């Protein structure tokens, strides 16, 4: 369930947007003023803020940045508010939602807040490999033990985490997720543990971190392998002592939280390399659930595709259609390197592009996936690199990858095979030398 904070009066089109979001499972909170909104974000928190352009969107964003609150903001207002929309996006708003609201846009907005399109869905499983994982997840769901969820990007780690929470004794409590790779160290520390008034410049009031927001419920630490070693030590203490130390605090705050952690890295290898604390690893790895990649659970491909086809047909007001035999064969042939996320995107496109009574293969656009030979680089490419310094080639590769990923640091780091911390250090060096680096999307901070 996404937590949506609305800054503006719940009357007229904004009230309609609130009811649409609520009908899709969002928990709604409302604020009339900027100060009230910031107070809510310091306390219970939210996954997304919907701010009417009649309020000071730029002031809200400045307040969030000053208080180290990493919460995306979407501005909203009448369609004719073009100037206000542009100003809001330039100030750092993730997007602009025209009012009166469109149900599809509301759904997409909530899905983005949940992390991924499949983030709020129950697992779809038919393949024995996935059914075995779900059986084990159900077996441990009602316990309070920490669970480490591993698997490639796009396999549905957050989906499984939400399923565990929903099947647990904490299901009535909050489910709070935090992507440890998406934030720099200082912001991540404040997000996790909160801070007291005056803890740093801009800390005008005390703020509850994700641990306190998840009290009585479940906290998912996604991409845990990217966390800085100093924060790993503080996290370990919080898990062991069941209490957190806010930044600038003088006494610990007791918390009752179940920890789920997710990673696409081999944490045991990270421990051996000295990049991850072994004591924290053993605390998190009480129960391990490894999600198989989609290519290793082929019996799930068609059920998942049918699930997404129904979902996106309904979301776009289209008739539900079945896949033709040729389309089904094309889906089964593809290796799905992007896993469930890639499948979802392909089916979404196919639903929109398909013509006729069914979804044919012509509507399914799939990226070619033939791997290059491991030790056979193109001669022309090598010749183009001869005479250049290694750091120059590395710089061009990193900046080019960032451009390809539209500034998405997490995705670029995955493609490059480096940690998000290493990528941020490179970006800092490039900017310090005067180079232009593609900006991060949304509210991301370098």
Short mmCIF file of C-alpha atoms in Angstrom, two decimals:
data_model
loop_
_atom_site.label_atom_id
_atom_site.label_comp_id
_atom_site.label_asym_id
_atom_site.label_seq_id
_atom_site.Cartn_x
_atom_site.Cartn_y
_atom_site.Cartn_z
CA UNK A 1 0.00 0.00 0.00
CA UNK A 2 1.46 3.35 -1.07
CA UNK A 3 1.25 6.27 1.36
CA UNK A 4 0.09 9.40 -0.47
CA UNK A 5 0.18 12.88 1.08
CA UNK A 6 -1.99 15.47 -0.67
CA UNK A 7 -1.14 19.14 -0.18
CA UNK A 8 -4.34 21.01 -1.05
CA UNK A 9 -8.06 21.03 -0.32
CA UNK A 10 -9.88 17.73 -0.91
CA UNK A 11 -12.64 19.37 -2.89
CA UNK A 12 -13.27 19.39 -6.60
CA UNK A 13 -10.79 17.64 -8.91
CA UNK A 14 -8.17 17.12 -6.19
CA UNK A 15 -10.72 15.22 -4.11
CA UNK A 16 -11.50 13.08 -7.14
CA UNK A 17 -7.79 12.29 -7.48
CA UNK A 18 -7.68 11.32 -3.80
CA UNK A 19 -10.63 8.96 -4.17
CA UNK A 20 -9.11 7.39 -7.30
CA UNK A 21 -5.85 6.78 -5.44
CA UNK A 22 -7.71 5.38 -2.43
CA UNK A 23 -9.67 2.99 -4.67
CA UNK A 24 -6.33 1.62 -5.86
CA UNK A 25 -5.18 0.86 -2.33
CA UNK A 26 -3.32 4.05 -1.42
CA UNK A 27 -3.41 5.32 2.17
CA UNK A 28 -4.34 9.01 1.95
CA UNK A 29 -3.21 11.85 4.23
CA UNK A 30 -4.03 15.51 3.61
CA UNK A 31 -2.45 18.84 4.52
CA UNK A 32 -3.80 22.35 3.98
CA UNK A 33 -0.49 24.17 4.37
CA UNK A 34 3.19 23.69 3.62
CA UNK A 35 4.06 23.57 7.32
CA UNK A 36 1.47 20.87 7.97
CA UNK A 37 2.79 18.83 5.04
CA UNK A 38 6.38 19.01 6.29
CA UNK A 39 5.24 18.08 9.81
CA UNK A 40 3.51 14.97 8.40
CA UNK A 41 6.63 14.01 6.43
CA UNK A 42 8.75 14.34 9.56
CA UNK A 43 6.38 12.01 11.43
CA UNK A 44 4.35 9.25 9.74
CA UNK A 45 6.01 9.99 6.40
CA UNK A 46 4.78 9.26 2.88
CA UNK A 47 5.89 7.53 -0.29
CA UNK A 48 4.68 10.35 -2.54
CA UNK A 49 3.42 13.93 -2.24
CA UNK A 50 0.77 15.32 -4.59
CA UNK A 51 1.00 19.13 -4.34
CA UNK A 52 -1.44 21.55 -5.97
CA UNK A 53 0.30 24.35 -7.88
CA UNK A 54 -1.71 26.82 -5.81
CA UNK A 55 0.75 26.01 -3.03
CA UNK A 56 4.46 26.76 -3.00
CA UNK A 57 5.80 23.66 -4.78
CA UNK A 58 9.33 25.06 -4.96
CA UNK A 59 9.20 25.92 -1.24
CA UNK A 60 8.11 22.37 -0.43
CA UNK A 61 10.99 20.96 -2.45
CA UNK A 62 13.46 23.31 -0.77
CA UNK A 63 12.12 22.24 2.63
CA UNK A 64 12.50 18.56 1.75
CA UNK A 65 16.08 19.08 0.59
CA UNK A 66 17.00 21.17 3.65
CA UNK A 67 15.60 18.57 6.05
CA UNK A 68 17.06 15.62 4.10
CA UNK A 69 13.65 14.11 3.39
CA UNK A 70 13.79 12.03 0.20
CA UNK A 71 10.16 11.95 -0.93
CA UNK A 72 9.15 12.48 -4.58
CA UNK A 73 6.73 15.31 -5.32
CA UNK A 74 4.19 15.47 -8.16
CA UNK A 75 2.65 18.86 -8.87
CA UNK A 76 -0.96 19.02 -10.01
CA UNK A 77 -3.36 21.66 -11.28
CA UNK A 78 -5.66 22.62 -14.16
CA UNK A 79 -4.45 21.65 -17.64
CA UNK A 80 -4.11 25.30 -18.56
CA UNK A 81 -1.55 25.85 -15.74
CA UNK A 82 1.34 25.43 -18.19
CA UNK A 83 3.61 28.06 -16.64
CA UNK A 84 3.08 26.71 -13.11
CA UNK A 85 3.69 23.14 -14.33
CA UNK A 86 6.98 24.08 -15.99
CA UNK A 87 8.11 26.01 -12.92
CA UNK A 88 7.27 23.07 -10.64
CA UNK A 89 9.18 20.55 -12.75
CA UNK A 90 12.16 22.90 -13.04
CA UNK A 91 12.13 23.27 -9.25
CA UNK A 92 12.48 19.50 -8.91
CA UNK A 93 8.95 18.04 -9.04
CA UNK A 94 8.99 14.57 -10.57
CA UNK A 95 6.01 15.21 -12.84
CA UNK A 96 2.83 17.23 -13.38
CA UNK A 97 -0.65 15.69 -13.04
CA UNK A 98 -3.36 17.60 -14.94
CA UNK A 99 -6.70 18.10 -13.19
CA UNK A 100 -9.39 16.81 -13.56
CA UNK A 101 -7.39 13.61 -13.02
CA UNK A 102 -7.11 10.65 -15.34
CA UNK A 103 -7.45 7.23 -13.69
CA UNK A 104 -4.58 5.77 -15.76
CA UNK A 105 -2.22 8.55 -14.69
CA UNK A 106 -3.20 8.07 -11.05
CA UNK A 107 -2.45 4.35 -11.37
CA UNK A 108 0.93 5.01 -13.00
CA UNK A 109 1.76 7.57 -10.33
CA UNK A 110 1.08 5.09 -7.53
CA UNK A 111 2.98 2.32 -9.30
CA UNK A 112 6.03 4.57 -9.61
CA UNK A 113 5.76 5.41 -5.90
CA UNK A 114 5.69 1.69 -5.10
CA UNK A 115 8.98 1.26 -6.95
CA UNK A 116 8.00 -0.79 -9.99
CA UNK A 117 4.91 -1.52 -11.99
CA UNK A 118 4.47 -4.91 -10.34
CA UNK A 119 5.24 -3.55 -6.88
CA UNK A 120 1.69 -3.66 -5.52
CA UNK A 121 0.68 -7.01 -7.08
CA UNK A 122 0.59 -10.40 -5.40
CA UNK A 123 3.09 -12.87 -6.88
CA UNK A 124 1.93 -14.75 -9.96
CA UNK A 125 3.45 -18.22 -9.92
CA UNK A 126 2.86 -21.49 -11.78
CA UNK A 127 6.40 -22.76 -12.26
CA UNK A 128 7.68 -25.29 -9.68
CA UNK A 129 10.82 -23.19 -9.09
CA UNK A 130 8.75 -20.14 -8.10
CA UNK A 131 6.15 -22.16 -6.21
CA UNK A 132 8.93 -23.58 -4.04
CA UNK A 133 10.09 -20.05 -3.17
CA UNK A 134 6.54 -18.97 -2.34
CA UNK A 135 5.99 -22.05 -0.18
CA UNK A 136 9.08 -21.21 1.85
CA UNK A 137 8.06 -17.55 2.05
CA UNK A 138 4.64 -18.53 3.40
CA UNK A 139 6.30 -20.87 5.89
CA UNK A 140 8.40 -18.07 7.43
CA UNK A 141 5.99 -15.16 6.92
CA UNK A 142 4.39 -15.36 10.37
CA UNK A 143 7.72 -15.40 12.15
CA UNK A 144 9.62 -12.23 12.99
CA UNK A 145 12.95 -13.44 11.64
CA UNK A 146 14.88 -11.30 9.18
CA UNK A 147 14.67 -12.45 5.57
CA UNK A 148 17.27 -11.85 2.86
CA UNK A 149 15.73 -11.84 -0.63
CA UNK A 150 18.20 -12.27 -3.47
CA UNK A 151 17.83 -12.37 -7.21
CA UNK A 152 18.59 -10.52 -10.42
CA UNK A 153 17.13 -7.08 -11.09
CA UNK A 154 13.51 -7.26 -12.17
CA UNK A 155 12.71 -10.66 -10.64
CA UNK A 156 10.16 -9.18 -8.20
CA UNK A 157 12.02 -8.94 -4.90
CA UNK A 158 9.79 -6.14 -3.59
CA UNK A 159 6.68 -8.05 -4.69
CA UNK A 160 7.82 -11.00 -2.58
CA UNK A 161 8.62 -8.71 0.35
CA UNK A 162 5.12 -7.20 0.24
CA UNK A 163 3.66 -10.71 0.06
CA UNK A 164 5.59 -11.75 3.17
CA UNK A 165 4.34 -8.66 5.02
CA UNK A 166 0.73 -9.29 3.95
CA UNK A 167 0.93 -12.89 5.19
CA UNK A 168 2.59 -11.94 8.48
CA UNK A 169 1.20 -11.06 11.91
CA UNK A 170 2.26 -7.50 11.13
CA UNK A 171 -0.03 -7.16 8.10
CA UNK A 172 -2.10 -4.43 9.80
CA UNK A 173 1.07 -2.44 10.47
CA UNK A 174 2.95 -0.31 7.93
CA UNK A 175 5.10 -1.65 5.13
CA UNK A 176 7.93 0.81 4.49
CA UNK A 177 10.48 0.34 1.70
CA UNK A 178 13.77 2.18 1.24
CA UNK A 179 16.15 1.83 -1.71
CA UNK A 180 19.62 2.05 -0.16
CA UNK A 181 21.25 2.61 -3.57
CA UNK A 182 19.14 5.64 -4.51
CA UNK A 183 20.44 8.06 -1.87
CA UNK A 184 23.85 9.44 -0.87
CA UNK A 185 25.16 8.48 2.57
CA UNK A 186 24.12 11.60 4.52
CA UNK A 187 20.56 11.51 3.15
CA UNK A 188 20.27 7.74 3.64
CA UNK A 189 21.30 8.02 7.30
CA UNK A 190 18.61 10.63 7.97
CA UNK A 191 16.03 8.60 6.03
CA UNK A 192 16.77 5.48 8.07
CA UNK A 193 17.21 6.85 11.57
CA UNK A 194 15.60 10.30 11.56
CA UNK A 195 17.03 13.40 13.18
CA UNK A 196 16.46 15.87 16.00
CA UNK A 197 15.91 19.59 15.64
CA UNK A 198 19.21 21.34 14.98
CA UNK A 199 21.06 18.14 14.02
CA UNK A 200 22.28 19.89 10.87
CA UNK A 201 21.65 23.09 8.98
CA UNK A 202 18.01 22.93 7.83
CA UNK A 203 16.82 20.54 10.54
CA UNK A 204 14.13 22.91 11.84
CA UNK A 205 12.23 20.14 13.65
CA UNK A 206 12.61 16.53 14.73
CA UNK A 207 11.86 13.89 12.12
CA UNK A 208 11.07 10.19 12.35
CA UNK A 209 13.12 7.98 10.06
CA UNK A 210 11.99 4.87 8.20
CA UNK A 211 12.63 2.65 11.24
CA UNK A 212 10.18 4.65 13.32
CA UNK A 213 7.70 4.96 10.44
CA UNK A 214 7.70 1.16 10.16
CA UNK A 215 7.15 0.62 13.90
CA UNK A 216 4.80 -2.32 14.38
CA UNK A 217 5.27 -3.35 10.77
CA UNK A 218 7.91 -4.28 8.21
CA UNK A 219 10.91 -2.39 6.82
CA UNK A 220 12.31 -3.46 3.45
CA UNK A 221 15.90 -2.40 2.82
CA UNK A 222 16.29 -2.74 -0.93
CA UNK A 223 19.74 -2.87 -2.55
CA UNK A 224 21.25 -3.40 0.91
CA UNK A 225 24.60 -4.34 -0.65
CA UNK A 226 25.15 -0.71 -1.69
CA UNK A 227 25.11 0.65 1.88
CA UNK A 228 28.23 2.44 3.13
CA UNK A 229 30.18 0.43 5.79
CA UNK A 230 29.73 3.18 8.39
CA UNK A 231 25.97 2.98 8.05
CA UNK A 232 26.16 -0.81 8.08
CA UNK A 233 27.53 -0.58 11.64
CA UNK A 234 24.71 1.73 12.73
CA UNK A 235 22.12 -0.51 11.05
CA UNK A 236 23.53 -3.57 12.83
CA UNK A 237 23.15 -1.87 16.20
CA UNK A 238 19.56 -0.86 15.40
CA UNK A 239 18.67 -4.45 14.52
CA UNK A 240 20.43 -5.94 17.55
CA UNK A 241 19.19 -3.46 20.15
CA UNK A 242 15.78 -2.78 18.56
CA UNK A 243 16.37 0.92 18.95
CA UNK A 244 17.63 3.75 16.78
CA UNK A 245 19.75 6.82 17.42
CA UNK A 246 18.41 9.84 15.59
CA UNK A 247 20.99 12.22 14.17
CA UNK A 248 21.68 14.77 16.91
CA UNK A 249 19.75 12.70 19.46
CA UNK A 250 20.73 12.25 23.09
CA UNK A 251 18.78 9.06 23.82
CA UNK A 252 17.77 6.04 21.72
CA UNK A 253 14.24 5.46 20.45
CA UNK A 254 12.74 1.98 20.82
CA UNK A 255 11.33 0.39 17.65
CA UNK A 256 9.48 -2.83 16.86
CA UNK A 257 10.28 -3.60 13.24
CA UNK A 258 10.74 -6.72 11.15
CA UNK A 259 13.61 -6.39 8.68
CA UNK A 260 13.48 -7.69 5.13
CA UNK A 261 16.52 -7.01 2.94
CA UNK A 262 16.89 -7.41 -0.81
CA UNK A 263 19.90 -7.40 -3.11
CA UNK A 264 20.98 -8.45 -6.58
CA UNK A 265 24.55 -8.84 -5.34
CA UNK A 266 26.27 -11.90 -3.86
CA UNK A 267 26.56 -10.63 -0.27
CA UNK A 268 28.77 -13.52 0.78
CA UNK A 269 31.25 -12.46 -1.91
CA UNK A 270 30.91 -8.84 -0.77
CA UNK A 271 31.80 -9.98 2.77
CA UNK A 272 34.87 -11.82 1.51
CA UNK A 273 35.92 -8.70 -0.42
CA UNK A 274 35.60 -6.59 2.73
CA UNK A 275 32.79 -4.42 1.35
CA UNK A 276 30.03 -5.77 3.61
CA UNK A 277 30.15 -6.52 7.33
CA UNK A 278 30.00 -10.22 8.12
CA UNK A 279 28.11 -9.65 11.39
CA UNK A 280 25.40 -7.65 9.59
CA UNK A 281 25.24 -10.28 6.85
CA UNK A 282 24.55 -13.04 9.37
CA UNK A 283 21.89 -10.87 11.08
CA UNK A 284 20.08 -10.37 7.79
CA UNK A 285 20.57 -13.89 6.44
CA UNK A 286 18.43 -15.72 9.02
CA UNK A 287 16.20 -16.96 6.19
CA UNK A 288 17.23 -16.60 2.57
CA UNK A 289 14.84 -16.60 -0.37
CA UNK A 290 16.43 -16.66 -3.82
CA UNK A 291 14.15 -15.60 -6.66
CA UNK A 292 14.97 -17.46 -9.86
CA UNK A 293 15.31 -15.39 -13.05
CA UNK A 294 12.38 -15.62 -15.44
CA UNK A 295 14.39 -17.77 -17.87
CA UNK A 296 14.60 -20.42 -15.14
CA UNK A 297 10.85 -20.45 -14.49
CA UNK A 298 9.42 -20.71 -18.02
CA UNK A 299 6.01 -21.90 -16.82
CA UNK A 300 5.46 -18.43 -15.33
CA UNK A 301 5.97 -16.51 -18.58
CA UNK A 302 2.48 -16.94 -20.06
CA UNK A 303 0.55 -16.58 -16.76
CA UNK A 304 2.47 -13.37 -16.03
CA UNK A 305 1.91 -12.10 -19.57
CA UNK A 306 -1.84 -12.78 -19.32
CA UNK A 307 -1.93 -11.08 -15.92
CA UNK A 308 -0.27 -7.93 -17.28
CA UNK A 309 -2.42 -7.98 -20.42
CA UNK A 310 -5.61 -7.94 -18.33
CA UNK A 311 -4.22 -5.27 -16.07
CA UNK A 312 -3.18 -2.86 -18.81
CA UNK A 313 -6.30 -3.45 -20.88
CA UNK A 314 -8.39 -2.45 -17.86
CA UNK A 315 -6.14 0.50 -17.02
CA UNK A 316 -6.42 1.87 -20.57
CA UNK A 317 -10.12 1.22 -21.06
CA UNK A 318 -9.50 -1.44 -23.73
CA UNK A 319 -11.16 -4.79 -24.30
CA UNK A 320 -9.33 -7.74 -22.83
CA UNK A 321 -7.70 -9.84 -25.54
CA UNK A 322 -5.88 -13.15 -25.55
CA UNK A 323 -2.45 -13.78 -27.07
CA UNK A 324 -2.39 -15.60 -30.39
CA UNK A 325 -0.48 -18.87 -30.62
CA UNK A 326 2.31 -17.13 -32.55
CA UNK A 327 2.53 -14.41 -29.89
CA UNK A 328 2.67 -17.01 -27.13
CA UNK A 329 5.50 -18.77 -28.95
CA UNK A 330 7.41 -15.48 -29.27
CA UNK A 331 7.04 -14.80 -25.55
CA UNK A 332 8.30 -18.29 -24.69
CA UNK A 333 11.31 -18.03 -27.02
CA UNK A 334 12.64 -14.80 -25.53
CA UNK A 335 15.31 -15.17 -22.77
CA UNK A 336 14.00 -12.15 -20.76
CA UNK A 337 17.30 -10.73 -19.47
CA UNK A 338 15.27 -7.97 -17.77
CA UNK A 339 13.08 -10.59 -16.08
CA UNK A 340 9.51 -9.83 -14.99
CA UNK A 341 10.00 -6.08 -15.38
CA UNK A 342 10.98 -6.51 -19.04
CA UNK A 343 8.02 -8.82 -19.62
CA UNK A 344 5.63 -6.33 -18.06
CA UNK A 345 6.89 -3.49 -20.26
CA UNK A 346 6.68 -5.66 -23.40
CA UNK A 347 3.10 -6.71 -22.63
CA UNK A 348 2.07 -3.13 -21.80
CA UNK A 349 3.34 -2.06 -25.24
CA UNK A 350 1.64 -4.99 -26.93
CA UNK A 351 -1.73 -4.17 -25.35
CA UNK A 352 -1.51 -0.63 -26.72
CA UNK A 353 -0.22 -1.61 -30.18
CA UNK A 354 -2.32 -4.71 -30.89
CA UNK A 355 -5.03 -4.57 -33.57
CA UNK A 356 -7.73 -7.12 -34.14
CA UNK A 357 -9.38 -9.71 -31.96
CA UNK A 358 -6.20 -10.94 -30.28
CA UNK A 359 -2.65 -9.84 -29.49
CA UNK A 360 -0.44 -11.03 -32.32
CA UNK A 361 3.36 -11.32 -32.57
CA UNK A 362 3.56 -8.07 -34.57
CA UNK A 363 2.55 -6.16 -31.41
CA UNK A 364 5.29 -7.72 -29.29
CA UNK A 365 8.45 -5.67 -29.65
CA UNK A 366 11.42 -7.44 -28.07
CA UNK A 367 15.00 -6.24 -27.84
CA UNK A 368 17.58 -8.55 -29.47
CA UNK A 369 19.44 -10.49 -26.79
CA UNK A 370 22.17 -12.38 -28.65
CA UNK A 371 25.27 -12.18 -26.39
CA UNK A 372 28.58 -10.99 -27.81
CA UNK A 373 31.49 -13.45 -27.69
CA UNK A 374 33.29 -12.99 -24.38
CA UNK A 375 36.78 -12.47 -25.79
CA UNK A 376 36.11 -11.16 -29.29
CA UNK A 377 35.77 -7.38 -29.25
CA UNK A 378 35.31 -5.71 -32.61
CA UNK A 379 38.70 -4.78 -34.06
CA UNK A 380 37.47 -1.34 -35.15
CA UNK A 381 36.43 -0.62 -31.57
CA UNK A 382 39.83 -1.56 -30.21
CA UNK A 383 41.66 0.48 -32.82
CA UNK A 384 39.55 3.49 -31.84
CA UNK A 385 40.79 3.18 -28.26
CA UNK A 386 44.50 2.81 -28.97
CA UNK A 387 46.42 5.90 -27.85
CA UNK A 388 43.81 7.02 -25.34
CA UNK A 389 44.26 7.01 -21.57
CA UNK A 390 42.30 4.48 -19.54
CA UNK A 391 40.69 7.22 -17.43
CA UNK A 392 39.45 8.98 -20.59
CA UNK A 393 37.85 5.80 -21.93
CA UNK A 394 36.30 5.13 -18.52
CA UNK A 395 34.94 8.68 -18.33
CA UNK A 396 33.32 8.47 -21.77
CA UNK A 397 31.85 5.06 -20.99
CA UNK A 398 30.34 6.26 -17.70
CA UNK A 399 28.89 9.47 -19.14
CA UNK A 400 27.59 7.61 -22.19
CA UNK A 401 25.91 4.99 -20.00
CA UNK A 402 24.32 7.71 -17.86
CA UNK A 403 22.95 9.35 -21.01
CA UNK A 404 21.59 6.00 -22.18
CA UNK A 405 19.85 5.54 -18.80
CA UNK A 406 18.45 9.12 -18.82
CA UNK A 407 20.52 9.94 -15.74
CA UNK A 408 19.31 6.95 -13.67
CA UNK A 409 22.31 6.29 -11.39
CA UNK A 410 21.14 2.91 -10.10
CA UNK A 411 20.52 1.48 -13.58
CA UNK A 412 23.79 2.90 -14.92
CA UNK A 413 25.75 1.34 -12.04
CA UNK A 414 24.12 -2.04 -12.76
CA UNK A 415 25.08 -1.85 -16.45
CA UNK A 416 28.64 -0.74 -15.64
CA UNK A 417 29.05 -3.42 -12.97
CA UNK A 418 30.14 -0.97 -10.26
CA UNK A 419 28.61 0.11 -6.98
CA UNK A 420 26.42 3.20 -6.77
CA UNK A 421 28.97 4.71 -4.38
CA UNK A 422 31.77 4.29 -6.91
CA UNK A 423 29.60 5.85 -9.61
CA UNK A 424 28.75 8.84 -7.43
CA UNK A 425 32.44 9.39 -6.65
CA UNK A 426 33.20 9.41 -10.39
CA UNK A 427 30.36 11.87 -11.04
CA UNK A 428 31.67 14.15 -8.30
CA UNK A 429 35.17 14.09 -9.84
CA UNK A 430 33.84 14.80 -13.33
CA UNK A 431 31.77 17.74 -12.17
CA UNK A 432 34.67 19.12 -10.15
CA UNK A 433 36.75 19.14 -13.34
CA UNK A 434 34.01 21.11 -15.14
CA UNK A 435 32.44 18.27 -17.15
CA UNK A 436 28.69 18.15 -17.79
CA UNK A 437 27.03 15.02 -16.39
CA UNK A 438 23.45 13.94 -17.22
CA UNK A 439 21.10 15.01 -14.43
CA UNK A 440 19.42 12.41 -12.24
CA UNK A 441 15.65 12.02 -12.80
CA UNK A 442 13.02 13.11 -10.31
CA UNK A 443 14.12 13.94 -6.77
CA UNK A 444 17.35 11.95 -6.91
CA UNK A 445 20.37 13.57 -5.32
CA UNK A 446 23.96 12.98 -6.51
#
